[in-house]
Coordinates of C-alpha atoms and ligand atoms in Angstrom, one line a residue:
M930 CA 0.0 0.0 0.0
T931 CA 1.4 3.4 -0.9
L932 CA 1.6 6.3 1.5
T933 CA -1.2 8.1 -0.3
E934 CA -3.4 5.1 0.0
R935 CA -2.8 4.9 3.7
M936 CA -3.6 8.6 4.3
I937 CA -7.0 8.4 2.6
E938 CA -10.0 10.3 3.7
G939 CA -11.4 9.2 7.0
A940 CA -8.5 7.0 7.8
R941 CA -7.9 5.9 11.4
L942 CA -4.2 6.3 12.2
N943 CA -2.5 4.4 15.1
H944 CA 0.7 5.0 17.1
F945 CA 4.0 3.7 15.7
I946 CA 5.6 1.8 18.6
N947 CA 8.4 -0.7 18.3
G948 CA 8.0 -0.9 14.6
K949 CA 4.3 -1.7 14.7
R950 CA 1.1 0.3 14.2
T951 CA -0.3 0.2 17.7
A952 CA -3.9 1.1 18.7
P953 CA -4.2 3.3 21.8
R954 CA -4.7 1.4 25.0
S955 CA -7.7 3.6 25.8
G956 CA -9.3 2.9 22.5
Q957 CA -9.8 6.6 22.0
Y958 CA -9.1 8.6 18.8
L959 CA -9.0 12.4 18.1
Q960 CA -10.1 14.1 14.9
S961 CA -7.9 16.2 12.7
F962 CA -9.4 18.9 10.5
D963 CA -8.9 20.2 7.0
P964 CA -8.3 24.0 7.5
T965 CA -9.6 24.9 4.1
T966 CA -13.1 23.6 5.0
G967 CA -13.1 23.2 8.8
Q968 CA -14.2 19.6 8.2
P969 CA -12.7 16.4 9.8
W970 CA -10.2 14.6 7.7
Y971 CA -8.8 11.6 9.7
E972 CA -8.6 10.3 13.2
A973 CA -5.4 9.7 15.1
A974 CA -4.8 7.7 18.2
D975 CA -5.5 9.7 21.4
G976 CA -2.4 8.5 23.3
D977 CA -2.0 8.7 27.1
A978 CA 0.7 7.9 29.7
A979 CA 0.4 4.1 29.1
D980 CA 1.1 4.5 25.4
V981 CA 4.0 6.9 26.1
D982 CA 5.4 4.4 28.6
A983 CA 5.2 1.6 26.0
A984 CA 7.0 3.8 23.4
V985 CA 9.7 4.9 25.9
Q986 CA 10.3 1.3 26.9
A987 CA 10.6 0.3 23.2
A988 CA 13.1 3.1 22.7
Q989 CA 15.1 2.1 25.8
A990 CA 15.2 -1.5 24.7
A991 CA 16.4 -0.5 21.2
L992 CA 19.1 1.7 22.6
V993 CA 20.9 -1.3 24.2
D994 CA 19.9 -3.8 21.6
P995 CA 23.1 -4.8 19.7
A996 CA 21.2 -4.4 16.4
W997 CA 21.5 -0.6 17.1
R998 CA 24.0 -0.2 19.8
R999 CA 26.7 -2.2 18.0
M1000 CA 25.9 -1.0 14.5
T1001 CA 29.0 0.8 13.2
Q1002 CA 28.8 4.5 12.6
S1003 CA 29.2 4.1 8.9
A1004 CA 26.3 1.6 8.8
R1005 CA 24.2 4.1 10.8
G1006 CA 25.1 6.8 8.3
K1007 CA 24.0 4.5 5.4
L1008 CA 20.6 3.9 7.0
V1009 CA 20.1 7.6 7.4
R1010 CA 21.1 8.0 3.7
R1011 CA 18.5 5.4 2.8
L1012 CA 15.9 7.3 4.7
A1013 CA 17.0 10.4 2.7
E1014 CA 16.3 8.5 -0.5
L1015 CA 12.9 7.4 0.6
V1016 CA 11.9 10.9 1.7
A1017 CA 13.0 12.2 -1.7
R1018 CA 10.9 9.5 -3.4
D1019 CA 7.8 10.4 -1.4
A1020 CA 8.5 14.1 -0.9
D1021 CA 5.4 15.2 -3.0
T1022 CA 3.1 12.9 -1.0
L1023 CA 4.5 14.1 2.3
A1024 CA 4.1 17.7 1.2
R1025 CA 0.5 17.1 0.2
I1026 CA -0.2 15.5 3.6
E1027 CA 1.2 18.5 5.4
M1028 CA -0.6 21.0 3.3
R1029 CA -3.9 19.1 4.0
D1030 CA -3.1 19.1 7.7
N1031 CA -2.0 22.6 8.3
G1032 CA -3.2 24.6 5.3
K1033 CA 0.2 25.9 4.3
L1034 CA 0.9 26.4 0.6
L1035 CA 1.6 23.3 -1.4
R1036 CA 4.6 25.0 -3.0
E1037 CA 5.9 26.0 0.5
M1038 CA 5.6 22.4 1.7
Q1039 CA 7.1 21.1 -1.5
A1040 CA 10.1 23.4 -0.9
Q1041 CA 10.4 22.2 2.7
L1042 CA 10.2 18.5 1.7
G1043 CA 12.4 19.1 -1.3
A1044 CA 15.2 20.2 1.0
M1045 CA 14.7 17.5 3.6
P1046 CA 16.6 14.7 1.9
D1047 CA 19.7 16.9 1.8
T1048 CA 19.3 17.4 5.6
Y1049 CA 19.4 13.7 6.2
H1050 CA 22.3 13.3 3.8
Y1051 CA 24.2 16.1 5.6
F1052 CA 23.8 14.4 9.0
A1053 CA 24.3 10.9 7.6
G1054 CA 27.8 12.1 6.6
M1055 CA 28.5 13.1 10.2
A1056 CA 27.7 9.7 11.7
D1057 CA 31.3 8.6 11.4
K1058 CA 32.8 12.0 12.1
L1059 CA 31.8 12.6 15.6
Q1060 CA 35.0 12.0 17.5
G1061 CA 36.6 12.5 20.9
E1062 CA 39.9 14.1 21.6
T1063 CA 43.2 13.1 23.2
I1064 CA 43.9 15.4 26.1
P1065 CA 47.5 16.3 27.0
V1066 CA 47.9 16.0 30.8
N1067 CA 51.1 16.4 32.8
K1068 CA 51.4 12.6 33.3
L1069 CA 53.5 11.1 30.6
D1070 CA 52.4 7.5 31.3
M1071 CA 48.8 8.2 31.0
L1072 CA 46.4 8.4 28.1
N1073 CA 43.5 10.8 28.7
F1074 CA 40.8 10.9 26.0
T1075 CA 37.2 11.6 25.4
L1076 CA 34.5 9.5 23.8
R1077 CA 31.3 10.9 22.2
E1078 CA 28.3 8.6 22.9
P1079 CA 24.6 8.7 22.2
L1080 CA 22.6 10.5 24.9
G1081 CA 19.8 8.0 25.1
V1082 CA 16.1 8.2 24.4
I1083 CA 15.2 11.6 23.1
G1084 CA 11.7 12.9 23.5
M1085 CA 10.6 15.2 20.7
I1086 CA 7.5 17.3 20.8
T1087 CA 6.8 19.0 17.5
P1088 CA 4.3 21.8 16.5
W1089 CA 1.8 22.0 13.7
N1090 CA 3.3 24.7 11.6
S1091 CA 6.1 22.8 9.8
P1092 CA 6.0 19.4 11.4
L1093 CA 8.5 17.4 9.4
M1094 CA 11.0 20.2 8.7
L1095 CA 11.1 21.0 12.4
L1096 CA 11.4 17.4 13.3
T1097 CA 14.1 16.7 10.8
G1098 CA 16.5 19.3 12.2
T1099 CA 16.9 17.1 15.3
L1100 CA 15.8 13.7 14.2
A1101 CA 18.5 13.4 11.5
P1102 CA 21.4 14.1 13.9
C1103 CA 19.9 12.0 16.7
L1104 CA 19.7 9.0 14.4
A1105 CA 23.2 9.6 13.0
I1106 CA 24.6 9.7 16.6
G1107 CA 22.8 6.5 17.6
N1108 CA 20.1 7.8 19.9
T1109 CA 16.6 6.4 20.0
V1110 CA 13.5 8.6 19.8
V1111 CA 9.9 9.0 20.9
I1112 CA 8.0 11.7 18.9
K1113 CA 4.8 13.3 20.0
P1114 CA 3.5 15.4 17.0
S1115 CA 0.9 18.1 17.5
E1116 CA -2.6 16.6 17.7
H1117 CA -3.5 18.8 14.8
T1118 CA -0.9 17.4 12.4
S1119 CA -0.1 13.8 13.2
A1120 CA -0.3 12.4 9.7
S1121 CA 3.0 13.3 8.1
T1122 CA 5.1 12.1 11.1
L1123 CA 3.3 8.8 11.0
A1124 CA 3.9 8.6 7.3
L1125 CA 7.6 9.3 8.0
A1126 CA 7.7 6.5 10.5
E1127 CA 6.7 4.1 7.7
L1128 CA 9.6 5.3 5.7
I1129 CA 11.9 4.8 8.7
Q1130 CA 10.8 1.2 8.9
E1131 CA 11.2 0.7 5.2
A1132 CA 14.7 2.1 5.4
G1133 CA 15.5 -0.7 7.8
F1134 CA 16.0 1.0 11.1
P1135 CA 15.7 -1.6 13.9
D1136 CA 12.3 -1.7 15.7
G1137 CA 12.0 0.8 18.6
V1138 CA 14.7 3.2 17.3
V1139 CA 11.9 5.7 16.3
N1140 CA 8.5 5.6 17.9
V1141 CA 5.5 8.0 17.4
V1142 CA 2.8 8.5 19.9
T1143 CA 0.0 10.8 18.9
G1144 CA -2.4 12.6 21.1
H1145 CA -3.0 15.7 23.1
G1146 CA -0.2 17.9 24.5
K1147 CA -1.7 17.9 27.9
T1148 CA -1.9 14.1 28.1
A1149 CA 0.6 12.3 25.8
G1150 CA 3.0 15.3 25.6
E1151 CA 2.9 15.9 29.4
A1152 CA 3.6 12.2 30.0
L1153 CA 6.6 12.2 27.7
T1154 CA 8.1 15.3 29.4
R1155 CA 7.7 13.6 32.9
H1156 CA 8.9 10.2 31.9
P1157 CA 12.1 9.2 33.8
G1158 CA 13.4 7.2 30.8
I1159 CA 14.0 10.2 28.7
A1160 CA 17.5 11.6 28.3
K1161 CA 16.6 14.9 26.6
I1162 CA 13.5 16.8 25.5
V1163 CA 13.3 18.7 22.2
F1164 CA 10.5 21.1 22.0
T1165 CA 9.3 23.5 19.4
G1166 CA 6.3 25.6 20.3
S1167 CA 5.0 28.4 22.5
T1168 CA 7.1 29.9 25.3
A1169 CA 4.3 29.2 27.8
T1170 CA 4.3 25.4 27.0
G1171 CA 8.1 25.4 26.8
R1172 CA 8.3 26.8 30.3
R1173 CA 6.0 24.1 31.6
I1174 CA 7.9 21.3 29.8
A1175 CA 11.3 22.6 31.1
T1176 CA 9.8 22.5 34.6
N1177 CA 8.6 18.9 34.1
A1178 CA 12.0 17.8 32.7
A1179 CA 13.8 19.5 35.6
G1180 CA 12.0 17.1 37.9
N1181 CA 14.0 14.3 36.4
L1182 CA 17.1 16.5 35.9
V1183 CA 16.6 16.1 32.1
P1184 CA 18.0 18.8 29.8
C1185 CA 15.9 20.4 27.1
Q1186 CA 16.4 22.0 23.7
M1187 CA 13.8 24.7 23.3
E1188 CA 12.8 26.5 20.1
L1189 CA 10.1 28.8 21.3
G1190 CA 8.3 31.9 20.1
G1191 CA 9.6 35.1 18.5
K1192 CA 8.6 38.7 17.9
S1193 CA 11.4 39.4 15.5
P1194 CA 12.4 42.9 14.5
H1195 CA 12.6 43.6 10.7
V1196 CA 14.4 46.8 9.9
V1197 CA 14.3 49.0 6.8
F1198 CA 16.8 51.9 6.2
D1199 CA 16.2 54.7 3.7
D1200 CA 19.2 53.7 1.5
V1201 CA 17.5 50.5 0.0
D1202 CA 15.3 49.8 -3.0
L1203 CA 12.0 50.1 -1.0
D1204 CA 10.2 47.6 -3.2
R1205 CA 12.8 45.0 -2.5
A1206 CA 12.5 45.7 1.2
V1207 CA 8.7 45.4 1.0
N1208 CA 9.2 42.0 -0.6
G1209 CA 11.5 41.0 2.2
V1210 CA 9.0 42.2 4.9
V1211 CA 6.2 40.3 3.1
A1212 CA 8.4 37.2 3.0
G1213 CA 9.1 37.7 6.7
V1214 CA 5.5 37.9 8.0
F1215 CA 3.0 36.9 5.3
A1216 CA 4.7 33.8 4.0
A1217 CA 3.3 30.7 5.7
G1218 CA 0.5 32.9 7.0
G1219 CA 2.9 34.3 9.5
Q1220 CA 2.8 30.9 11.3
T1221 CA 6.5 30.6 11.7
C1222 CA 8.5 31.3 14.9
I1223 CA 10.9 33.5 12.9
A1224 CA 8.1 35.8 11.6
G1225 CA 9.4 39.4 11.3
S1226 CA 6.3 40.8 13.0
R1227 CA 7.7 44.1 14.3
C1228 CA 8.8 46.3 11.4
F1229 CA 11.0 49.3 12.1
V1230 CA 11.3 51.8 9.2
E1231 CA 13.7 54.8 9.1
A1232 CA 11.5 57.9 9.6
R1233 CA 12.5 59.6 6.3
V1234 CA 10.9 56.8 4.2
Y1235 CA 8.2 55.6 6.7
R1236 CA 5.1 57.0 4.9
D1237 CA 6.4 55.9 1.5
F1238 CA 7.2 52.4 2.8
I1239 CA 3.9 51.8 4.5
E1240 CA 2.0 52.8 1.4
R1241 CA 3.9 50.3 -0.6
L1242 CA 3.6 47.6 2.0
A1243 CA -0.1 48.1 2.4
D1244 CA -0.5 48.1 -1.4
R1245 CA 1.4 44.8 -1.7
A1246 CA -0.6 43.3 1.2
K1247 CA -3.9 44.1 -0.5
R1248 CA -2.7 42.3 -3.6
V1249 CA -1.7 39.1 -1.8
R1250 CA -3.7 36.3 -3.4
I1251 CA -5.6 34.4 -0.8
G1252 CA -6.9 31.0 -1.7
H1253 CA -6.7 27.2 -1.5
P1254 CA -3.2 26.2 -0.6
A1255 CA -3.0 23.6 -3.5
D1256 CA -3.6 26.4 -6.1
E1257 CA -0.3 27.4 -7.8
A1258 CA -1.5 31.1 -7.8
T1259 CA -2.2 31.2 -4.1
E1260 CA 0.1 33.3 -1.9
L1261 CA -1.7 33.0 1.4
G1262 CA -3.7 29.9 2.6
P1263 CA -5.8 29.5 5.7
L1264 CA -4.5 29.4 9.2
A1265 CA -3.9 25.9 10.6
L1266 CA -6.4 26.0 13.4
A1267 CA -9.7 27.7 14.3
A1268 CA -8.2 28.8 17.6
Q1269 CA -5.3 30.4 15.6
L1270 CA -7.8 32.4 13.6
E1271 CA -9.5 33.6 16.7
K1272 CA -6.2 34.6 18.3
V1273 CA -5.2 36.6 15.2
E1274 CA -8.5 38.5 15.2
T1275 CA -8.2 39.2 18.9
Y1276 CA -4.7 40.6 18.6
V1277 CA -5.7 42.8 15.6
S1278 CA -8.5 44.2 17.7
Y1279 CA -6.1 44.8 20.6
G1280 CA -3.8 46.7 18.1
V1281 CA -6.7 48.9 17.0
A1282 CA -7.9 49.5 20.6
D1283 CA -4.3 50.5 21.6
G1284 CA -4.1 53.1 18.8
A1285 CA -2.5 51.4 15.8
K1286 CA -4.2 52.0 12.4
I1287 CA -5.1 49.3 9.9
A1288 CA -3.4 50.1 6.5
A1289 CA -4.4 46.7 5.0
G1290 CA -6.4 43.7 5.9
G1291 CA -7.7 43.3 9.4
R1292 CA -10.5 40.8 8.8
R1293 CA -11.5 37.5 7.4
P1294 CA -11.9 37.6 3.6
Q1295 CA -15.6 37.8 2.6
D1296 CA -15.2 35.8 -0.6
E1297 CA -17.8 33.0 -0.9
A1298 CA -15.1 30.4 -1.6
L1299 CA -13.2 31.2 1.6
V1300 CA -15.7 31.9 4.3
R1301 CA -15.8 28.3 5.6
G1302 CA -12.0 28.0 5.9
W1303 CA -9.8 29.6 8.5
Y1304 CA -8.6 32.5 6.4
F1305 CA -7.4 35.9 7.5
E1306 CA -6.3 38.8 5.3
P1307 CA -2.7 39.9 5.4
T1308 CA -2.7 42.8 7.9
V1309 CA -0.6 45.9 8.2
L1310 CA -1.0 47.9 11.4
V1311 CA 0.8 51.2 11.2
D1312 CA 1.9 53.8 13.8
A1313 CA 2.5 50.8 16.1
K1314 CA 4.3 51.2 19.4
N1315 CA 6.4 48.5 21.1
E1316 CA 4.3 48.6 24.2
M1317 CA 1.1 47.7 22.4
R1318 CA -0.1 44.1 23.2
F1319 CA 0.0 43.0 19.6
M1320 CA 3.7 44.1 19.4
R1321 CA 4.7 42.3 22.5
D1322 CA 3.1 38.8 22.1
E1323 CA 3.7 36.3 19.4
I1324 CA 0.6 36.3 17.3
F1325 CA 1.5 33.6 14.8
G1326 CA -0.5 35.0 11.9
P1327 CA -0.2 37.3 9.0
V1328 CA 0.0 40.5 11.0
V1329 CA 2.8 43.1 11.0
G1330 CA 3.1 46.2 13.1
V1331 CA 5.1 49.0 11.6
M1332 CA 6.7 52.0 13.3
P1333 CA 9.3 54.6 12.5
F1334 CA 12.7 55.1 14.1
R1335 CA 15.0 58.1 13.9
D1336 CA 18.6 56.7 14.4
E1337 CA 20.5 53.6 15.2
D1338 CA 20.5 54.0 18.9
E1339 CA 16.8 54.3 19.0
L1340 CA 16.5 51.3 16.6
I1341 CA 18.6 49.0 18.8
R1342 CA 16.7 50.0 21.9
L1343 CA 13.4 49.3 20.2
A1344 CA 14.5 46.1 18.5
N1345 CA 15.8 44.6 21.8
D1346 CA 12.8 45.8 23.8
T1347 CA 11.1 42.3 23.7
H1348 CA 11.2 39.1 25.7
Y1349 CA 12.1 37.2 22.6
G1350 CA 15.4 36.9 20.8
L1351 CA 14.9 34.5 17.9
A1352 CA 15.7 36.3 14.6
A1353 CA 16.2 39.8 13.2
G1354 CA 16.4 41.2 9.7
I1355 CA 17.8 44.4 8.3
W1356 CA 17.7 46.1 4.8
T1357 CA 20.5 48.5 4.1
Q1358 CA 23.3 49.1 1.7
N1359 CA 25.6 50.3 4.4
I1360 CA 27.6 47.3 5.6
D1361 CA 29.1 49.1 8.6
R1362 CA 25.6 49.9 9.9
A1363 CA 24.4 46.4 9.1
M1364 CA 27.2 44.9 11.1
R1365 CA 26.6 47.2 14.0
F1366 CA 23.0 46.0 14.0
A1367 CA 24.1 42.4 13.7
R1368 CA 26.4 42.7 16.7
N1369 CA 24.0 44.6 18.9
V1370 CA 20.7 42.9 18.3
D1371 CA 19.6 40.1 20.7
A1372 CA 18.8 37.5 18.1
G1373 CA 20.1 34.0 17.4
T1374 CA 19.9 34.6 13.6
V1375 CA 20.4 37.9 11.8
W1376 CA 19.6 38.3 8.2
I1377 CA 21.0 41.2 6.2
N1378 CA 19.2 42.0 2.9
T1379 CA 17.3 38.7 3.1
Y1380 CA 14.8 37.1 5.4
R1381 CA 13.5 33.6 6.2
S1382 CA 16.6 32.0 4.5
A1383 CA 17.4 28.8 6.4
A1384 CA 20.1 26.2 6.0
Y1385 CA 20.6 22.9 7.8
M1386 CA 24.3 23.8 8.1
S1387 CA 23.6 26.9 10.1
P1388 CA 23.3 26.7 13.9
S1389 CA 19.9 28.2 14.7
G1390 CA 18.2 28.8 18.0
G1391 CA 17.1 31.7 20.0
F1392 CA 18.1 33.8 23.0
K1393 CA 16.0 35.1 25.9
E1394 CA 12.5 33.6 25.9
S1395 CA 12.9 32.3 22.4
G1396 CA 14.6 29.3 24.0
Y1397 CA 18.0 27.6 24.2
G1398 CA 20.1 25.1 22.4
K1399 CA 21.1 25.0 18.7
R1400 CA 19.9 22.9 15.8
G1401 CA 21.7 22.7 12.5
G1402 CA 25.4 22.4 11.7
F1403 CA 27.9 20.4 13.6
E1404 CA 26.8 22.1 16.9
V1405 CA 23.7 19.9 17.0
M1406 CA 25.8 16.8 17.1
R1407 CA 27.3 17.9 20.4
E1408 CA 23.8 18.7 21.7
F1409 CA 22.6 15.2 21.3
S1410 CA 25.7 13.2 22.3
R1411 CA 27.4 12.9 25.7
L1412 CA 31.0 13.4 26.4
K1413 CA 32.8 10.7 28.4
N1414 CA 36.4 11.1 29.7
V1415 CA 38.5 7.9 29.8
V1416 CA 41.9 7.7 31.6
I1417 CA 44.4 4.9 31.2
D1418 CA 47.5 4.5 33.3
H1419 CA 50.1 2.6 31.3
S1420 CA 53.1 3.2 33.7
G1421 CA 52.7 -0.1 35.5
A1422 CA 53.5 1.7 38.8
T1423 CA 51.6 1.4 42.0
Q1424 CA 50.5 4.8 43.5
D1425 CA 49.9 6.0 47.1
P1426 CA 46.2 5.0 47.4
F1427 CA 45.4 7.8 49.9
V1428 CA 46.4 10.8 47.7
I1429 CA 44.5 12.1 44.7
R1430 CA 46.6 12.2 41.6
L1431 CA 46.2 15.9 40.6
R1432 CA 49.5 16.5 38.9
Ligands
NDP367 P1 1.9 24.8 22.1 O1 3.3 25.3 22.4 O2 1.0 24.6 23.2 O3 2.1 23.3 21.3 C1 3.2 22.9 20.6 C2 3.4 21.4 20.9 O4 3.4 21.1 22.3 C3 2.3 20.6 20.4 O5 2.8 19.3 19.9 C4 1.4 20.4 21.6 O6 0.6 19.3 21.4 C5 2.4 20.2 22.6 N1 2.0 20.5 24.0 C6 1.0 21.3 24.4 N2 0.9 21.3 25.8 C7 1.9 20.4 26.2 C8 2.3 19.9 27.5 N3 1.7 20.4 28.6 N4 3.2 19.0 27.6 C9 3.8 18.6 26.5 N5 3.5 19.0 25.2 C10 2.5 19.9 25.1 O7 1.3 25.7 21.0 P2 -0.2 25.8 20.4 O8 -0.4 24.8 19.4 O9 -1.2 25.8 21.6 O10 -0.2 27.2 19.8 C11 -0.2 28.4 20.6 C12 0.8 29.4 20.2 O11 2.1 28.9 20.3 C13 0.7 29.9 18.8 O12 -0.2 30.8 18.6 C14 2.1 30.4 18.6 O13 2.2 31.7 19.1 C15 3.0 29.5 19.4 N6 3.6 28.4 18.6 C16 4.9 28.6 18.3 C17 5.5 27.7 17.5 C18 6.9 27.9 17.0 O14 7.4 27.4 16.0 N7 7.7 28.7 17.8 C19 4.9 26.5 17.0 C20 3.5 26.3 17.5 C21 2.9 27.3 18.2 P3 -1.0 19.5 21.0 O15 -0.9 20.3 19.7 O16 -1.4 18.1 20.8 O17 -1.6 20.2 22.1

């Protein structure tokens, strides 16, 4: 049976535990909805603590099973490469499943899935390059070295906005290192992760290396973050949930990697081609309906060109083509969840109540073809101020607040006046100024004359309440391995047993 056939209308999807599709112990299922119509699409197992425990036990057993533990690094790398090939083979199907689940544009999801095999290949190549070091110590008859080992069972909790892309950034290195994994996808977008699990099995990974438990965050997710068998938690989502998860994990002294929200500053100076900058700001906040953690949702424009810029931005926002995400001409699809639509509406109303003015959008489209879906017009709120509620909280929708600034000092003060520190963008031809901004802004990623340009080789991850830990590049291999120090005495001498050997 092909992936597409398995993901048919009305399908009932089970957990993937120890290499088998496993029904939930409770017998309960939850519904997932199509955001273009608001109608149910499929059902996924509504997992609970018992299902999570079964998955963690499977992952623990796989971790010490010689089939995985004694597999050579090169053989692990080959398996990850095989997975890359299978993802490439089924990329279009996976993209369509994700589009159907979260309403993002088909061509956006195709771009994400198109890049995913390269991510697996990149980390597959690292499987046999993670090495320890020999440490020179002042004892000539001793060999002191380090080993890099898998951390253990990694618990991964993924969100609904880009499920597989966000999963891949940590799953690929975790597999290359030799960890085992339990994934809890968002209850709203379980299908693509379950489809990927099938490919993992087809690739030939031993049973239990990757397990997927679907269900609600507050039950299955919570159980995973409290489970004592977990070695590290990876979480992408809201800051509030991240804080709760970190607290749970701390109960077991388990470290976390947190990719949380953002309220990223996007800056336009007067020395740039304004239409190009408008295009960049549109890419930053209207692409993917603004449902990205890196959305450039606070836009600062140099006062001299402020009026001109907001006119052009509003004009472009009004011309954004809203429609079905599968349509090639569509630029903005629906929001992924009904709750998200309500949140966006609420924050726009806060903005207006606080004194910002709507220059474009601000409501649901009235078009007959769109009224049943969870659509919202791309919205430009001008004359915004940093202290307004919609400028402080992550909205996760197609809403940008724009405000003028006078000079660089004011800009840096405004840009950093946020709890978040995920990303920042700047448009200027002046490299000195761009570098001053890059050095002074509190953001894990800074884009100069571009925005939303990601690469699996780059270490990404936020500061402040945007989280901690890096994904991407070699850095992530260190995040998911543990460092062991080994000391060998080859002197043959017997030492005084009552004195520590410090020198
Ligand atoms: P959450 O942060 O609550 O959810 C993200 C993931 O965490 C989902 O898999 C969710 O599962 C799971 N989860 C929720 N509660 C718990 C818990 N107590 N223990 C363990 N896992 C849990 O985000 P929401 O989906 O509620 O969205 C709310 C807001 O969060 C958005 O408006 C946006 O601002 C932000 N967000 C940011 C993302 C980012 O990429 N930075 C991604 C998603 C959201 P389930 O979905 O099943 O509840």
